[in-house]
Amino acid sequence: MRALGKGSLASIIKVVLDIAWVVLWVAAGCLALGVVCYLGVVAAIQFGALSPEVLESSSRTVEVGPVTVETRSEDRLVFHVVAPALLSAAVAVGGALVILWRLKHLFKNFTSGEPFSRDNASHLRVIWIAMLVMELSRYAIAAAVALFVAIFGQPERTTIEVDAPVNFMTWCAIFVLIVLAEVFREGARLKEEQELTI
Amino acid sequence: MAIRVTLDRILLERRMSLTDLSERVGVTLANLSILKTGKAKAIRFSTLNALCRVLECQPGELLSFEPSEDDAELEGADQVAE
Protein backbone atom coordinates (compact mmCIF):
# COMPACT_ATOMS: atom_id res chain seq x y z
CA MET A 1 0.00 0.00 0.00
CA ARG A 2 1.30 3.44 -0.92
CA ALA A 3 2.03 5.96 1.84
CA LEU A 4 1.19 9.13 -0.15
CA GLY A 5 -1.41 10.09 -2.77
CA LYS A 6 -5.01 9.14 -3.38
CA GLY A 7 -6.17 5.78 -1.95
CA SER A 8 -3.01 5.66 0.20
CA LEU A 9 -2.43 5.20 3.92
CA ALA A 10 -2.37 9.00 4.25
CA SER A 11 -5.90 9.27 2.80
CA ILE A 12 -7.20 6.68 5.31
CA ILE A 13 -5.58 8.58 8.19
CA LYS A 14 -7.19 11.76 6.86
CA VAL A 15 -10.65 10.15 7.10
CA VAL A 16 -9.90 9.06 10.69
CA LEU A 17 -8.78 12.61 11.50
CA ASP A 18 -11.99 14.02 10.01
CA ILE A 19 -14.03 11.75 12.32
CA ALA A 20 -11.85 12.69 15.32
CA TRP A 21 -12.36 16.35 14.41
CA VAL A 22 -16.16 15.99 14.74
CA VAL A 23 -15.85 14.01 18.00
CA LEU A 24 -13.56 16.66 19.45
CA TRP A 25 -16.02 19.44 18.63
CA VAL A 26 -18.71 17.46 20.45
CA ALA A 27 -16.34 17.23 23.44
CA ALA A 28 -15.70 20.98 23.22
CA GLY A 29 -19.47 21.56 23.17
CA CYS A 30 -19.92 19.36 26.25
CA LEU A 31 -17.14 21.27 28.02
CA ALA A 32 -18.78 24.61 27.19
CA LEU A 33 -22.12 23.23 28.42
CA GLY A 34 -20.44 22.06 31.64
CA VAL A 35 -18.99 25.54 32.23
CA VAL A 36 -22.38 27.18 31.64
CA CYS A 37 -24.14 24.68 33.94
CA TYR A 38 -21.55 25.14 36.70
CA LEU A 39 -21.80 28.94 36.50
CA GLY A 40 -25.61 28.60 36.56
CA VAL A 41 -25.53 26.43 39.69
CA VAL A 42 -23.08 28.83 41.41
CA ALA A 43 -25.34 31.77 40.54
CA ALA A 44 -28.40 29.88 41.80
CA ILE A 45 -26.61 29.18 45.11
CA GLN A 46 -25.64 32.86 45.42
CA PHE A 47 -29.28 33.90 44.98
CA GLY A 48 -30.44 31.23 47.42
CA ALA A 49 -32.34 29.20 44.85
CA LEU A 50 -30.18 26.14 45.49
CA SER A 51 -28.55 24.70 48.60
CA PRO A 52 -24.71 24.85 48.71
CA GLU A 53 -24.81 21.12 49.43
CA VAL A 54 -25.53 20.59 45.73
CA LEU A 55 -21.87 21.28 44.98
CA GLU A 56 -20.51 19.08 47.75
CA SER A 57 -18.44 16.16 46.65
CA SER A 58 -18.92 12.80 48.35
CA SER A 59 -15.35 11.86 47.47
CA ARG A 60 -12.38 13.23 49.36
CA THR A 61 -10.01 12.47 46.46
CA VAL A 62 -10.28 14.26 43.13
CA GLU A 63 -8.06 14.01 40.03
CA VAL A 64 -7.46 17.15 37.96
CA GLY A 65 -5.42 16.22 34.90
CA PRO A 66 -2.04 15.15 36.28
CA VAL A 67 -2.88 16.25 39.83
CA THR A 68 -4.53 14.20 42.56
CA VAL A 69 -5.95 16.20 45.47
CA GLU A 70 -6.82 14.43 48.71
CA THR A 71 -8.25 16.21 51.74
CA ARG A 72 -8.74 15.17 55.35
CA SER A 73 -10.71 18.28 56.23
CA GLU A 74 -14.44 18.97 56.12
CA ASP A 75 -13.89 21.46 53.28
CA ARG A 76 -15.67 20.98 50.02
CA LEU A 77 -13.13 20.06 47.36
CA VAL A 78 -15.40 21.27 44.61
CA PHE A 79 -14.50 24.93 44.59
CA HIS A 80 -10.74 24.30 44.69
CA VAL A 81 -10.92 21.73 41.98
CA VAL A 82 -13.55 22.88 39.50
CA ALA A 83 -11.67 25.94 38.22
CA PRO A 84 -8.38 24.08 37.56
CA ALA A 85 -10.35 21.12 36.19
CA LEU A 86 -12.17 23.34 33.70
CA LEU A 87 -8.88 25.03 32.79
CA SER A 88 -7.24 21.62 32.33
CA ALA A 89 -10.07 20.44 30.10
CA ALA A 90 -10.07 23.69 28.11
CA VAL A 91 -6.32 23.46 27.46
CA ALA A 92 -6.61 19.77 26.52
CA VAL A 93 -9.56 20.26 24.15
CA GLY A 94 -8.20 23.54 22.71
CA GLY A 95 -4.76 22.05 22.16
CA ALA A 96 -6.23 18.92 20.61
CA LEU A 97 -8.37 21.05 18.26
CA VAL A 98 -5.33 23.01 17.09
CA ILE A 99 -3.27 19.84 16.61
CA LEU A 100 -6.09 18.02 14.78
CA TRP A 101 -6.79 21.02 12.55
CA ARG A 102 -3.13 21.15 11.51
CA LEU A 103 -2.92 17.35 11.13
CA LYS A 104 -5.99 17.41 8.86
CA HIS A 105 -4.28 19.94 6.57
CA LEU A 106 -1.01 18.02 6.74
CA PHE A 107 -2.63 14.76 5.64
CA LYS A 108 -4.70 16.57 3.01
CA ASN A 109 -1.41 17.70 1.45
CA PHE A 110 0.04 14.19 1.85
CA THR A 111 -3.03 12.78 0.09
CA SER A 112 -2.58 15.20 -2.79
CA GLY A 113 1.00 13.91 -3.09
CA GLU A 114 2.83 17.09 -2.05
CA PRO A 115 4.67 16.37 1.20
CA PHE A 116 7.37 19.03 0.94
CA SER A 117 5.77 22.45 1.12
CA ARG A 118 6.27 25.43 3.39
CA ASP A 119 2.67 24.98 4.63
CA ASN A 120 3.47 21.49 5.93
CA ALA A 121 6.55 22.79 7.74
CA SER A 122 4.37 25.47 9.36
CA HIS A 123 1.74 22.88 10.35
CA LEU A 124 4.40 20.73 12.06
CA ARG A 125 5.81 23.78 13.85
CA VAL A 126 2.37 24.73 15.19
CA ILE A 127 1.79 21.11 16.30
CA TRP A 128 4.99 20.96 18.38
CA ILE A 129 4.29 24.41 19.86
CA ALA A 130 0.75 23.27 20.81
CA MET A 131 2.15 20.08 22.38
CA LEU A 132 4.71 22.14 24.29
CA VAL A 133 2.01 24.49 25.60
CA MET A 134 -0.18 21.54 26.62
CA GLU A 135 2.72 19.85 28.42
CA LEU A 136 3.78 23.03 30.22
CA SER A 137 0.17 23.67 31.20
CA ARG A 138 0.28 20.42 33.23
CA TYR A 139 2.75 22.09 35.56
CA ALA A 140 0.73 25.32 35.56
CA ILE A 141 -2.40 23.37 36.52
CA ALA A 142 -0.55 21.61 39.35
CA ALA A 143 0.60 25.00 40.60
CA ALA A 144 -2.93 26.43 40.25
CA VAL A 145 -4.43 23.59 42.32
CA ALA A 146 -1.80 24.07 45.04
CA LEU A 147 -2.43 27.82 45.02
CA PHE A 148 -6.21 27.40 45.24
CA VAL A 149 -5.91 24.94 48.10
CA ALA A 150 -3.45 27.25 49.91
CA ILE A 151 -5.75 30.26 49.53
CA PHE A 152 -9.23 28.77 49.87
CA GLY A 153 -8.68 25.42 51.58
CA GLN A 154 -6.77 23.93 54.48
CA PRO A 155 -3.29 23.14 53.14
CA GLU A 156 -2.19 21.34 56.32
CA ARG A 157 -5.05 18.89 55.87
CA THR A 158 -4.63 18.45 52.10
CA THR A 159 -2.27 16.26 50.09
CA ILE A 160 -1.47 17.10 46.45
CA GLU A 161 0.28 14.54 44.26
CA VAL A 162 1.48 15.24 40.71
CA ASP A 163 1.39 12.18 38.47
CA ALA A 164 4.45 11.71 36.20
CA PRO A 165 6.11 15.12 36.67
CA VAL A 166 8.08 14.65 33.42
CA ASN A 167 6.37 12.82 30.57
CA PHE A 168 9.32 11.50 28.56
CA MET A 169 7.23 10.26 25.64
CA THR A 170 5.63 13.67 25.14
CA TRP A 171 8.95 15.48 25.35
CA CYS A 172 10.49 12.99 22.90
CA ALA A 173 7.57 13.57 20.51
CA ILE A 174 8.05 17.35 20.80
CA PHE A 175 11.78 17.10 20.01
CA VAL A 176 11.12 14.73 17.09
CA LEU A 177 8.50 17.15 15.72
CA ILE A 178 10.93 20.09 16.05
CA VAL A 179 13.46 18.19 13.92
CA LEU A 180 10.77 17.01 11.45
CA ALA A 181 9.48 20.58 11.01
CA GLU A 182 12.99 21.71 10.05
CA VAL A 183 13.41 18.69 7.74
CA PHE A 184 10.17 19.64 5.97
CA ARG A 185 11.27 23.29 5.75
CA GLU A 186 14.57 22.22 4.17
CA GLY A 187 12.71 19.82 1.87
CA ALA A 188 10.39 22.63 0.76
CA ARG A 189 13.38 24.89 0.11
CA LEU A 190 15.11 22.21 -1.98
CA LYS A 191 11.88 21.54 -3.90
CA GLU A 192 11.46 25.24 -4.70
CA GLU A 193 15.09 25.39 -5.81
CA GLN A 194 14.64 22.30 -7.95
CA GLU A 195 11.56 23.81 -9.56
CA LEU A 196 13.58 26.91 -10.46
CA THR A 197 16.47 24.89 -11.90
CA ILE A 198 16.29 25.02 -15.69
CA MET B 1 21.16 37.55 -7.63
CA ALA B 2 24.40 38.95 -9.05
CA ILE B 3 24.45 36.52 -11.97
CA ARG B 4 22.38 37.81 -14.91
CA VAL B 5 21.30 35.77 -17.92
CA THR B 6 21.75 37.81 -21.08
CA LEU B 7 19.50 35.60 -23.17
CA ASP B 8 17.35 38.50 -24.41
CA ARG B 9 20.41 40.32 -25.87
CA ILE B 10 21.69 37.20 -27.65
CA LEU B 11 18.22 36.40 -29.00
CA LEU B 12 18.01 39.95 -30.35
CA GLU B 13 21.41 39.61 -32.00
CA ARG B 14 20.41 36.26 -33.54
CA ARG B 15 16.95 37.62 -34.50
CA MET B 16 15.42 34.56 -32.87
CA SER B 17 12.23 34.39 -30.83
CA LEU B 18 11.93 32.64 -27.49
CA THR B 19 9.41 30.22 -29.03
CA ASP B 20 11.90 29.22 -31.77
CA LEU B 21 14.62 28.72 -29.16
CA SER B 22 12.25 26.66 -27.03
CA GLU B 23 11.49 24.30 -29.93
CA ARG B 24 15.13 23.93 -30.97
CA VAL B 25 16.57 23.49 -27.45
CA GLY B 26 13.79 21.27 -26.10
CA VAL B 27 13.13 23.41 -23.03
CA THR B 28 9.60 24.61 -22.34
CA LEU B 29 8.71 28.21 -23.06
CA ALA B 30 7.79 28.69 -19.38
CA ASN B 31 11.23 27.54 -18.23
CA LEU B 32 13.03 29.69 -20.80
CA SER B 33 10.94 32.63 -19.63
CA ILE B 34 12.04 31.98 -16.01
CA LEU B 35 15.65 31.91 -17.25
CA LYS B 36 15.24 35.09 -19.30
CA THR B 37 13.62 37.08 -16.50
CA GLY B 38 16.33 36.11 -14.00
CA LYS B 39 14.04 34.13 -11.71
CA ALA B 40 15.97 30.88 -12.15
CA LYS B 41 17.95 29.60 -9.15
CA ALA B 42 20.26 27.32 -11.16
CA ILE B 43 20.96 26.10 -14.68
CA ARG B 44 21.90 22.53 -15.63
CA PHE B 45 25.03 21.93 -17.72
CA SER B 46 22.83 20.03 -20.20
CA THR B 47 20.59 23.09 -20.65
CA LEU B 48 23.62 25.38 -20.97
CA ASN B 49 25.12 22.99 -23.49
CA ALA B 50 21.92 22.98 -25.60
CA LEU B 51 21.61 26.78 -25.45
CA CYS B 52 25.25 27.30 -26.49
CA ARG B 53 24.88 24.76 -29.33
CA VAL B 54 21.73 26.36 -30.75
CA LEU B 55 22.80 29.98 -30.21
CA GLU B 56 26.40 29.25 -31.29
CA CYS B 57 27.91 31.07 -28.35
CA GLN B 58 30.07 30.48 -25.27
CA PRO B 59 28.58 30.09 -21.74
CA GLY B 60 30.29 33.36 -20.79
CA GLU B 61 28.26 35.19 -23.40
CA LEU B 62 25.02 33.95 -21.82
CA LEU B 63 25.94 34.90 -18.26
CA SER B 64 27.26 38.09 -16.68
CA PHE B 65 28.22 39.02 -13.12
CA GLU B 66 26.86 42.28 -11.72
CA PRO B 67 27.68 42.70 -8.01
CA SER B 68 24.68 43.61 -5.89
CA GLU B 69 24.48 45.18 -2.41
CA ASP B 70 24.32 41.67 -0.89
CA ASP B 71 27.62 40.77 -2.56
CA ALA B 72 29.25 43.95 -1.25
CA GLU B 73 28.12 43.00 2.27
CA LEU B 74 29.44 39.45 1.83
CA GLU B 75 32.78 40.79 0.60
CA GLY B 76 32.99 43.07 3.64
CA ALA B 77 32.24 40.12 5.95
CA ASP B 78 34.98 38.08 4.25
CA GLN B 79 37.51 40.87 4.80
CA VAL B 80 36.57 41.13 8.48
CA ALA B 81 36.97 37.35 8.86
CA GLU B 82 40.46 37.51 7.32
CSV table of C-alpha atoms in Angstrom, one decimal:
chain,number,residue,atom,x,y,z
A,1,MET,CA,0.0,0.0,0.0
A,2,ARG,CA,1.3,3.4,-0.9
A,3,ALA,CA,2.0,6.0,1.8
A,4,LEU,CA,1.2,9.1,-0.1
A,5,GLY,CA,-1.4,10.1,-2.8
A,6,LYS,CA,-5.0,9.1,-3.4
A,7,GLY,CA,-6.2,5.8,-1.9
A,8,SER,CA,-3.0,5.7,0.2
A,9,LEU,CA,-2.4,5.2,3.9
A,10,ALA,CA,-2.4,9.0,4.2
A,11,SER,CA,-5.9,9.3,2.8
A,12,ILE,CA,-7.2,6.7,5.3
A,13,ILE,CA,-5.6,8.6,8.2
A,14,LYS,CA,-7.2,11.8,6.9
A,15,VAL,CA,-10.6,10.2,7.1
A,16,VAL,CA,-9.9,9.1,10.7
A,17,LEU,CA,-8.8,12.6,11.5
A,18,ASP,CA,-12.0,14.0,10.0
A,19,ILE,CA,-14.0,11.8,12.3
A,20,ALA,CA,-11.9,12.7,15.3
A,21,TRP,CA,-12.4,16.4,14.4
A,22,VAL,CA,-16.2,16.0,14.7
A,23,VAL,CA,-15.8,14.0,18.0
A,24,LEU,CA,-13.6,16.7,19.4
A,25,TRP,CA,-16.0,19.4,18.6
A,26,VAL,CA,-18.7,17.5,20.4
A,27,ALA,CA,-16.3,17.2,23.4
A,28,ALA,CA,-15.7,21.0,23.2
A,29,GLY,CA,-19.5,21.6,23.2
A,30,CYS,CA,-19.9,19.4,26.2
A,31,LEU,CA,-17.1,21.3,28.0
A,32,ALA,CA,-18.8,24.6,27.2
A,33,LEU,CA,-22.1,23.2,28.4
A,34,GLY,CA,-20.4,22.1,31.6
A,35,VAL,CA,-19.0,25.5,32.2
A,36,VAL,CA,-22.4,27.2,31.6
A,37,CYS,CA,-24.1,24.7,33.9
A,38,TYR,CA,-21.5,25.1,36.7
A,39,LEU,CA,-21.8,28.9,36.5
A,40,GLY,CA,-25.6,28.6,36.6
A,41,VAL,CA,-25.5,26.4,39.7
A,42,VAL,CA,-23.1,28.8,41.4
A,43,ALA,CA,-25.3,31.8,40.5
A,44,ALA,CA,-28.4,29.9,41.8
A,45,ILE,CA,-26.6,29.2,45.1
A,46,GLN,CA,-25.6,32.9,45.4
A,47,PHE,CA,-29.3,33.9,45.0
A,48,GLY,CA,-30.4,31.2,47.4
A,49,ALA,CA,-32.3,29.2,44.9
A,50,LEU,CA,-30.2,26.1,45.5
A,51,SER,CA,-28.5,24.7,48.6
A,52,PRO,CA,-24.7,24.9,48.7
A,53,GLU,CA,-24.8,21.1,49.4
A,54,VAL,CA,-25.5,20.6,45.7
A,55,LEU,CA,-21.9,21.3,45.0
A,56,GLU,CA,-20.5,19.1,47.7
A,57,SER,CA,-18.4,16.2,46.7
A,58,SER,CA,-18.9,12.8,48.4
A,59,SER,CA,-15.4,11.9,47.5
A,60,ARG,CA,-12.4,13.2,49.4
A,61,THR,CA,-10.0,12.5,46.5
A,62,VAL,CA,-10.3,14.3,43.1
A,63,GLU,CA,-8.1,14.0,40.0
A,64,VAL,CA,-7.5,17.1,38.0
A,65,GLY,CA,-5.4,16.2,34.9
A,66,PRO,CA,-2.0,15.1,36.3
A,67,VAL,CA,-2.9,16.3,39.8
A,68,THR,CA,-4.5,14.2,42.6
A,69,VAL,CA,-6.0,16.2,45.5
A,70,GLU,CA,-6.8,14.4,48.7
A,71,THR,CA,-8.3,16.2,51.7
A,72,ARG,CA,-8.7,15.2,55.4
A,73,SER,CA,-10.7,18.3,56.2
A,74,GLU,CA,-14.4,19.0,56.1
A,75,ASP,CA,-13.9,21.5,53.3
A,76,ARG,CA,-15.7,21.0,50.0
A,77,LEU,CA,-13.1,20.1,47.4
A,78,VAL,CA,-15.4,21.3,44.6
A,79,PHE,CA,-14.5,24.9,44.6
A,80,HIS,CA,-10.7,24.3,44.7
A,81,VAL,CA,-10.9,21.7,42.0
A,82,VAL,CA,-13.6,22.9,39.5
A,83,ALA,CA,-11.7,25.9,38.2
A,84,PRO,CA,-8.4,24.1,37.6
A,85,ALA,CA,-10.4,21.1,36.2
A,86,LEU,CA,-12.2,23.3,33.7
A,87,LEU,CA,-8.9,25.0,32.8
A,88,SER,CA,-7.2,21.6,32.3
A,89,ALA,CA,-10.1,20.4,30.1
A,90,ALA,CA,-10.1,23.7,28.1
A,91,VAL,CA,-6.3,23.5,27.5
A,92,ALA,CA,-6.6,19.8,26.5
A,93,VAL,CA,-9.6,20.3,24.1
A,94,GLY,CA,-8.2,23.5,22.7
A,95,GLY,CA,-4.8,22.1,22.2
A,96,ALA,CA,-6.2,18.9,20.6
A,97,LEU,CA,-8.4,21.1,18.3
A,98,VAL,CA,-5.3,23.0,17.1
A,99,ILE,CA,-3.3,19.8,16.6
A,100,LEU,CA,-6.1,18.0,14.8
A,101,TRP,CA,-6.8,21.0,12.5
A,102,ARG,CA,-3.1,21.1,11.5
A,103,LEU,CA,-2.9,17.4,11.1
A,104,LYS,CA,-6.0,17.4,8.9
A,105,HIS,CA,-4.3,19.9,6.6
A,106,LEU,CA,-1.0,18.0,6.7
A,107,PHE,CA,-2.6,14.8,5.6
A,108,LYS,CA,-4.7,16.6,3.0
A,109,ASN,CA,-1.4,17.7,1.5
A,110,PHE,CA,0.0,14.2,1.8
A,111,THR,CA,-3.0,12.8,0.1
A,112,SER,CA,-2.6,15.2,-2.8
A,113,GLY,CA,1.0,13.9,-3.1
A,114,GLU,CA,2.8,17.1,-2.1
A,115,PRO,CA,4.7,16.4,1.2
A,116,PHE,CA,7.4,19.0,0.9
A,117,SER,CA,5.8,22.4,1.1
A,118,ARG,CA,6.3,25.4,3.4
A,119,ASP,CA,2.7,25.0,4.6
A,120,ASN,CA,3.5,21.5,5.9
A,121,ALA,CA,6.5,22.8,7.7
A,122,SER,CA,4.4,25.5,9.4
A,123,HIS,CA,1.7,22.9,10.4
A,124,LEU,CA,4.4,20.7,12.1
A,125,ARG,CA,5.8,23.8,13.8
A,126,VAL,CA,2.4,24.7,15.2
A,127,ILE,CA,1.8,21.1,16.3
A,128,TRP,CA,5.0,21.0,18.4
A,129,ILE,CA,4.3,24.4,19.9
A,130,ALA,CA,0.7,23.3,20.8
A,131,MET,CA,2.2,20.1,22.4
A,132,LEU,CA,4.7,22.1,24.3
A,133,VAL,CA,2.0,24.5,25.6
A,134,MET,CA,-0.2,21.5,26.6
A,135,GLU,CA,2.7,19.9,28.4
A,136,LEU,CA,3.8,23.0,30.2
A,137,SER,CA,0.2,23.7,31.2
A,138,ARG,CA,0.3,20.4,33.2
A,139,TYR,CA,2.8,22.1,35.6
A,140,ALA,CA,0.7,25.3,35.6
A,141,ILE,CA,-2.4,23.4,36.5
A,142,ALA,CA,-0.6,21.6,39.4
A,143,ALA,CA,0.6,25.0,40.6
A,144,ALA,CA,-2.9,26.4,40.3
A,145,VAL,CA,-4.4,23.6,42.3
A,146,ALA,CA,-1.8,24.1,45.0
A,147,LEU,CA,-2.4,27.8,45.0
A,148,PHE,CA,-6.2,27.4,45.2
A,149,VAL,CA,-5.9,24.9,48.1
A,150,ALA,CA,-3.4,27.3,49.9
A,151,ILE,CA,-5.7,30.3,49.5
A,152,PHE,CA,-9.2,28.8,49.9
A,153,GLY,CA,-8.7,25.4,51.6
A,154,GLN,CA,-6.8,23.9,54.5
A,155,PRO,CA,-3.3,23.1,53.1
A,156,GLU,CA,-2.2,21.3,56.3
A,157,ARG,CA,-5.1,18.9,55.9
A,158,THR,CA,-4.6,18.4,52.1
A,159,THR,CA,-2.3,16.3,50.1
A,160,ILE,CA,-1.5,17.1,46.5
A,161,GLU,CA,0.3,14.5,44.3
A,162,VAL,CA,1.5,15.2,40.7
A,163,ASP,CA,1.4,12.2,38.5
A,164,ALA,CA,4.4,11.7,36.2
A,165,PRO,CA,6.1,15.1,36.7
A,166,VAL,CA,8.1,14.7,33.4
A,167,ASN,CA,6.4,12.8,30.6
A,168,PHE,CA,9.3,11.5,28.6
A,169,MET,CA,7.2,10.3,25.6
A,170,THR,CA,5.6,13.7,25.1
A,171,TRP,CA,9.0,15.5,25.3
A,172,CYS,CA,10.5,13.0,22.9
A,173,ALA,CA,7.6,13.6,20.5
A,174,ILE,CA,8.1,17.4,20.8
A,175,PHE,CA,11.8,17.1,20.0
A,176,VAL,CA,11.1,14.7,17.1
A,177,LEU,CA,8.5,17.2,15.7
A,178,ILE,CA,10.9,20.1,16.0
A,179,VAL,CA,13.5,18.2,13.9
A,180,LEU,CA,10.8,17.0,11.4
A,181,ALA,CA,9.5,20.6,11.0
A,182,GLU,CA,13.0,21.7,10.1
A,183,VAL,CA,13.4,18.7,7.7
A,184,PHE,CA,10.2,19.6,6.0
A,185,ARG,CA,11.3,23.3,5.7
A,186,GLU,CA,14.6,22.2,4.2
A,187,GLY,CA,12.7,19.8,1.9
A,188,ALA,CA,10.4,22.6,0.8
A,189,ARG,CA,13.4,24.9,0.1
A,190,LEU,CA,15.1,22.2,-2.0
A,191,LYS,CA,11.9,21.5,-3.9
A,192,GLU,CA,11.5,25.2,-4.7
A,193,GLU,CA,15.1,25.4,-5.8
A,194,GLN,CA,14.6,22.3,-8.0
A,195,GLU,CA,11.6,23.8,-9.6
A,196,LEU,CA,13.6,26.9,-10.5
A,197,THR,CA,16.5,24.9,-11.9
A,198,ILE,CA,16.3,25.0,-15.7
B,1,MET,CA,21.2,37.6,-7.6
B,2,ALA,CA,24.4,39.0,-9.0
B,3,ILE,CA,24.4,36.5,-12.0
B,4,ARG,CA,22.4,37.8,-14.9
B,5,VAL,CA,21.3,35.8,-17.9
B,6,THR,CA,21.8,37.8,-21.1
B,7,LEU,CA,19.5,35.6,-23.2
B,8,ASP,CA,17.3,38.5,-24.4
B,9,ARG,CA,20.4,40.3,-25.9
B,10,ILE,CA,21.7,37.2,-27.6
B,11,LEU,CA,18.2,36.4,-29.0
B,12,LEU,CA,18.0,40.0,-30.3
B,13,GLU,CA,21.4,39.6,-32.0
B,14,ARG,CA,20.4,36.3,-33.5
B,15,ARG,CA,17.0,37.6,-34.5
B,16,MET,CA,15.4,34.6,-32.9
B,17,SER,CA,12.2,34.4,-30.8
B,18,LEU,CA,11.9,32.6,-27.5
B,19,THR,CA,9.4,30.2,-29.0
B,20,ASP,CA,11.9,29.2,-31.8
B,21,LEU,CA,14.6,28.7,-29.2
B,22,SER,CA,12.3,26.7,-27.0
B,23,GLU,CA,11.5,24.3,-29.9
B,24,ARG,CA,15.1,23.9,-31.0
B,25,VAL,CA,16.6,23.5,-27.5
B,26,GLY,CA,13.8,21.3,-26.1
B,27,VAL,CA,13.1,23.4,-23.0
B,28,THR,CA,9.6,24.6,-22.3
B,29,LEU,CA,8.7,28.2,-23.1
B,30,ALA,CA,7.8,28.7,-19.4
B,31,ASN,CA,11.2,27.5,-18.2
B,32,LEU,CA,13.0,29.7,-20.8
B,33,SER,CA,10.9,32.6,-19.6
B,34,ILE,CA,12.0,32.0,-16.0
B,35,LEU,CA,15.7,31.9,-17.2
B,36,LYS,CA,15.2,35.1,-19.3
B,37,THR,CA,13.6,37.1,-16.5
B,38,GLY,CA,16.3,36.1,-14.0
B,39,LYS,CA,14.0,34.1,-11.7
B,40,ALA,CA,16.0,30.9,-12.2
B,41,LYS,CA,18.0,29.6,-9.1
B,42,ALA,CA,20.3,27.3,-11.2
B,43,ILE,CA,21.0,26.1,-14.7
B,44,ARG,CA,21.9,22.5,-15.6
B,45,PHE,CA,25.0,21.9,-17.7
B,46,SER,CA,22.8,20.0,-20.2
B,47,THR,CA,20.6,23.1,-20.6
B,48,LEU,CA,23.6,25.4,-21.0
B,49,ASN,CA,25.1,23.0,-23.5
B,50,ALA,CA,21.9,23.0,-25.6
B,51,LEU,CA,21.6,26.8,-25.5
B,52,CYS,CA,25.3,27.3,-26.5
B,53,ARG,CA,24.9,24.8,-29.3
B,54,VAL,CA,21.7,26.4,-30.8
B,55,LEU,CA,22.8,30.0,-30.2
B,56,GLU,CA,26.4,29.2,-31.3
B,57,CYS,CA,27.9,31.1,-28.4
B,58,GLN,CA,30.1,30.5,-25.3
B,59,PRO,CA,28.6,30.1,-21.7
B,60,GLY,CA,30.3,33.4,-20.8
B,61,GLU,CA,28.3,35.2,-23.4
B,62,LEU,CA,25.0,33.9,-21.8
B,63,LEU,CA,25.9,34.9,-18.3
B,64,SER,CA,27.3,38.1,-16.7
B,65,PHE,CA,28.2,39.0,-13.1
B,66,GLU,CA,26.9,42.3,-11.7
B,67,PRO,CA,27.7,42.7,-8.0
B,68,SER,CA,24.7,43.6,-5.9
B,69,GLU,CA,24.5,45.2,-2.4
B,70,ASP,CA,24.3,41.7,-0.9
B,71,ASP,CA,27.6,40.8,-2.6
B,72,ALA,CA,29.2,44.0,-1.3
B,73,GLU,CA,28.1,43.0,2.3
B,74,LEU,CA,29.4,39.4,1.8
B,75,GLU,CA,32.8,40.8,0.6
B,76,GLY,CA,33.0,43.1,3.6
B,77,ALA,CA,32.2,40.1,6.0
B,78,ASP,CA,35.0,38.1,4.2
B,79,GLN,CA,37.5,40.9,4.8
B,80,VAL,CA,36.6,41.1,8.5
B,81,ALA,CA,37.0,37.4,8.9
B,82,GLU,CA,40.5,37.5,7.3
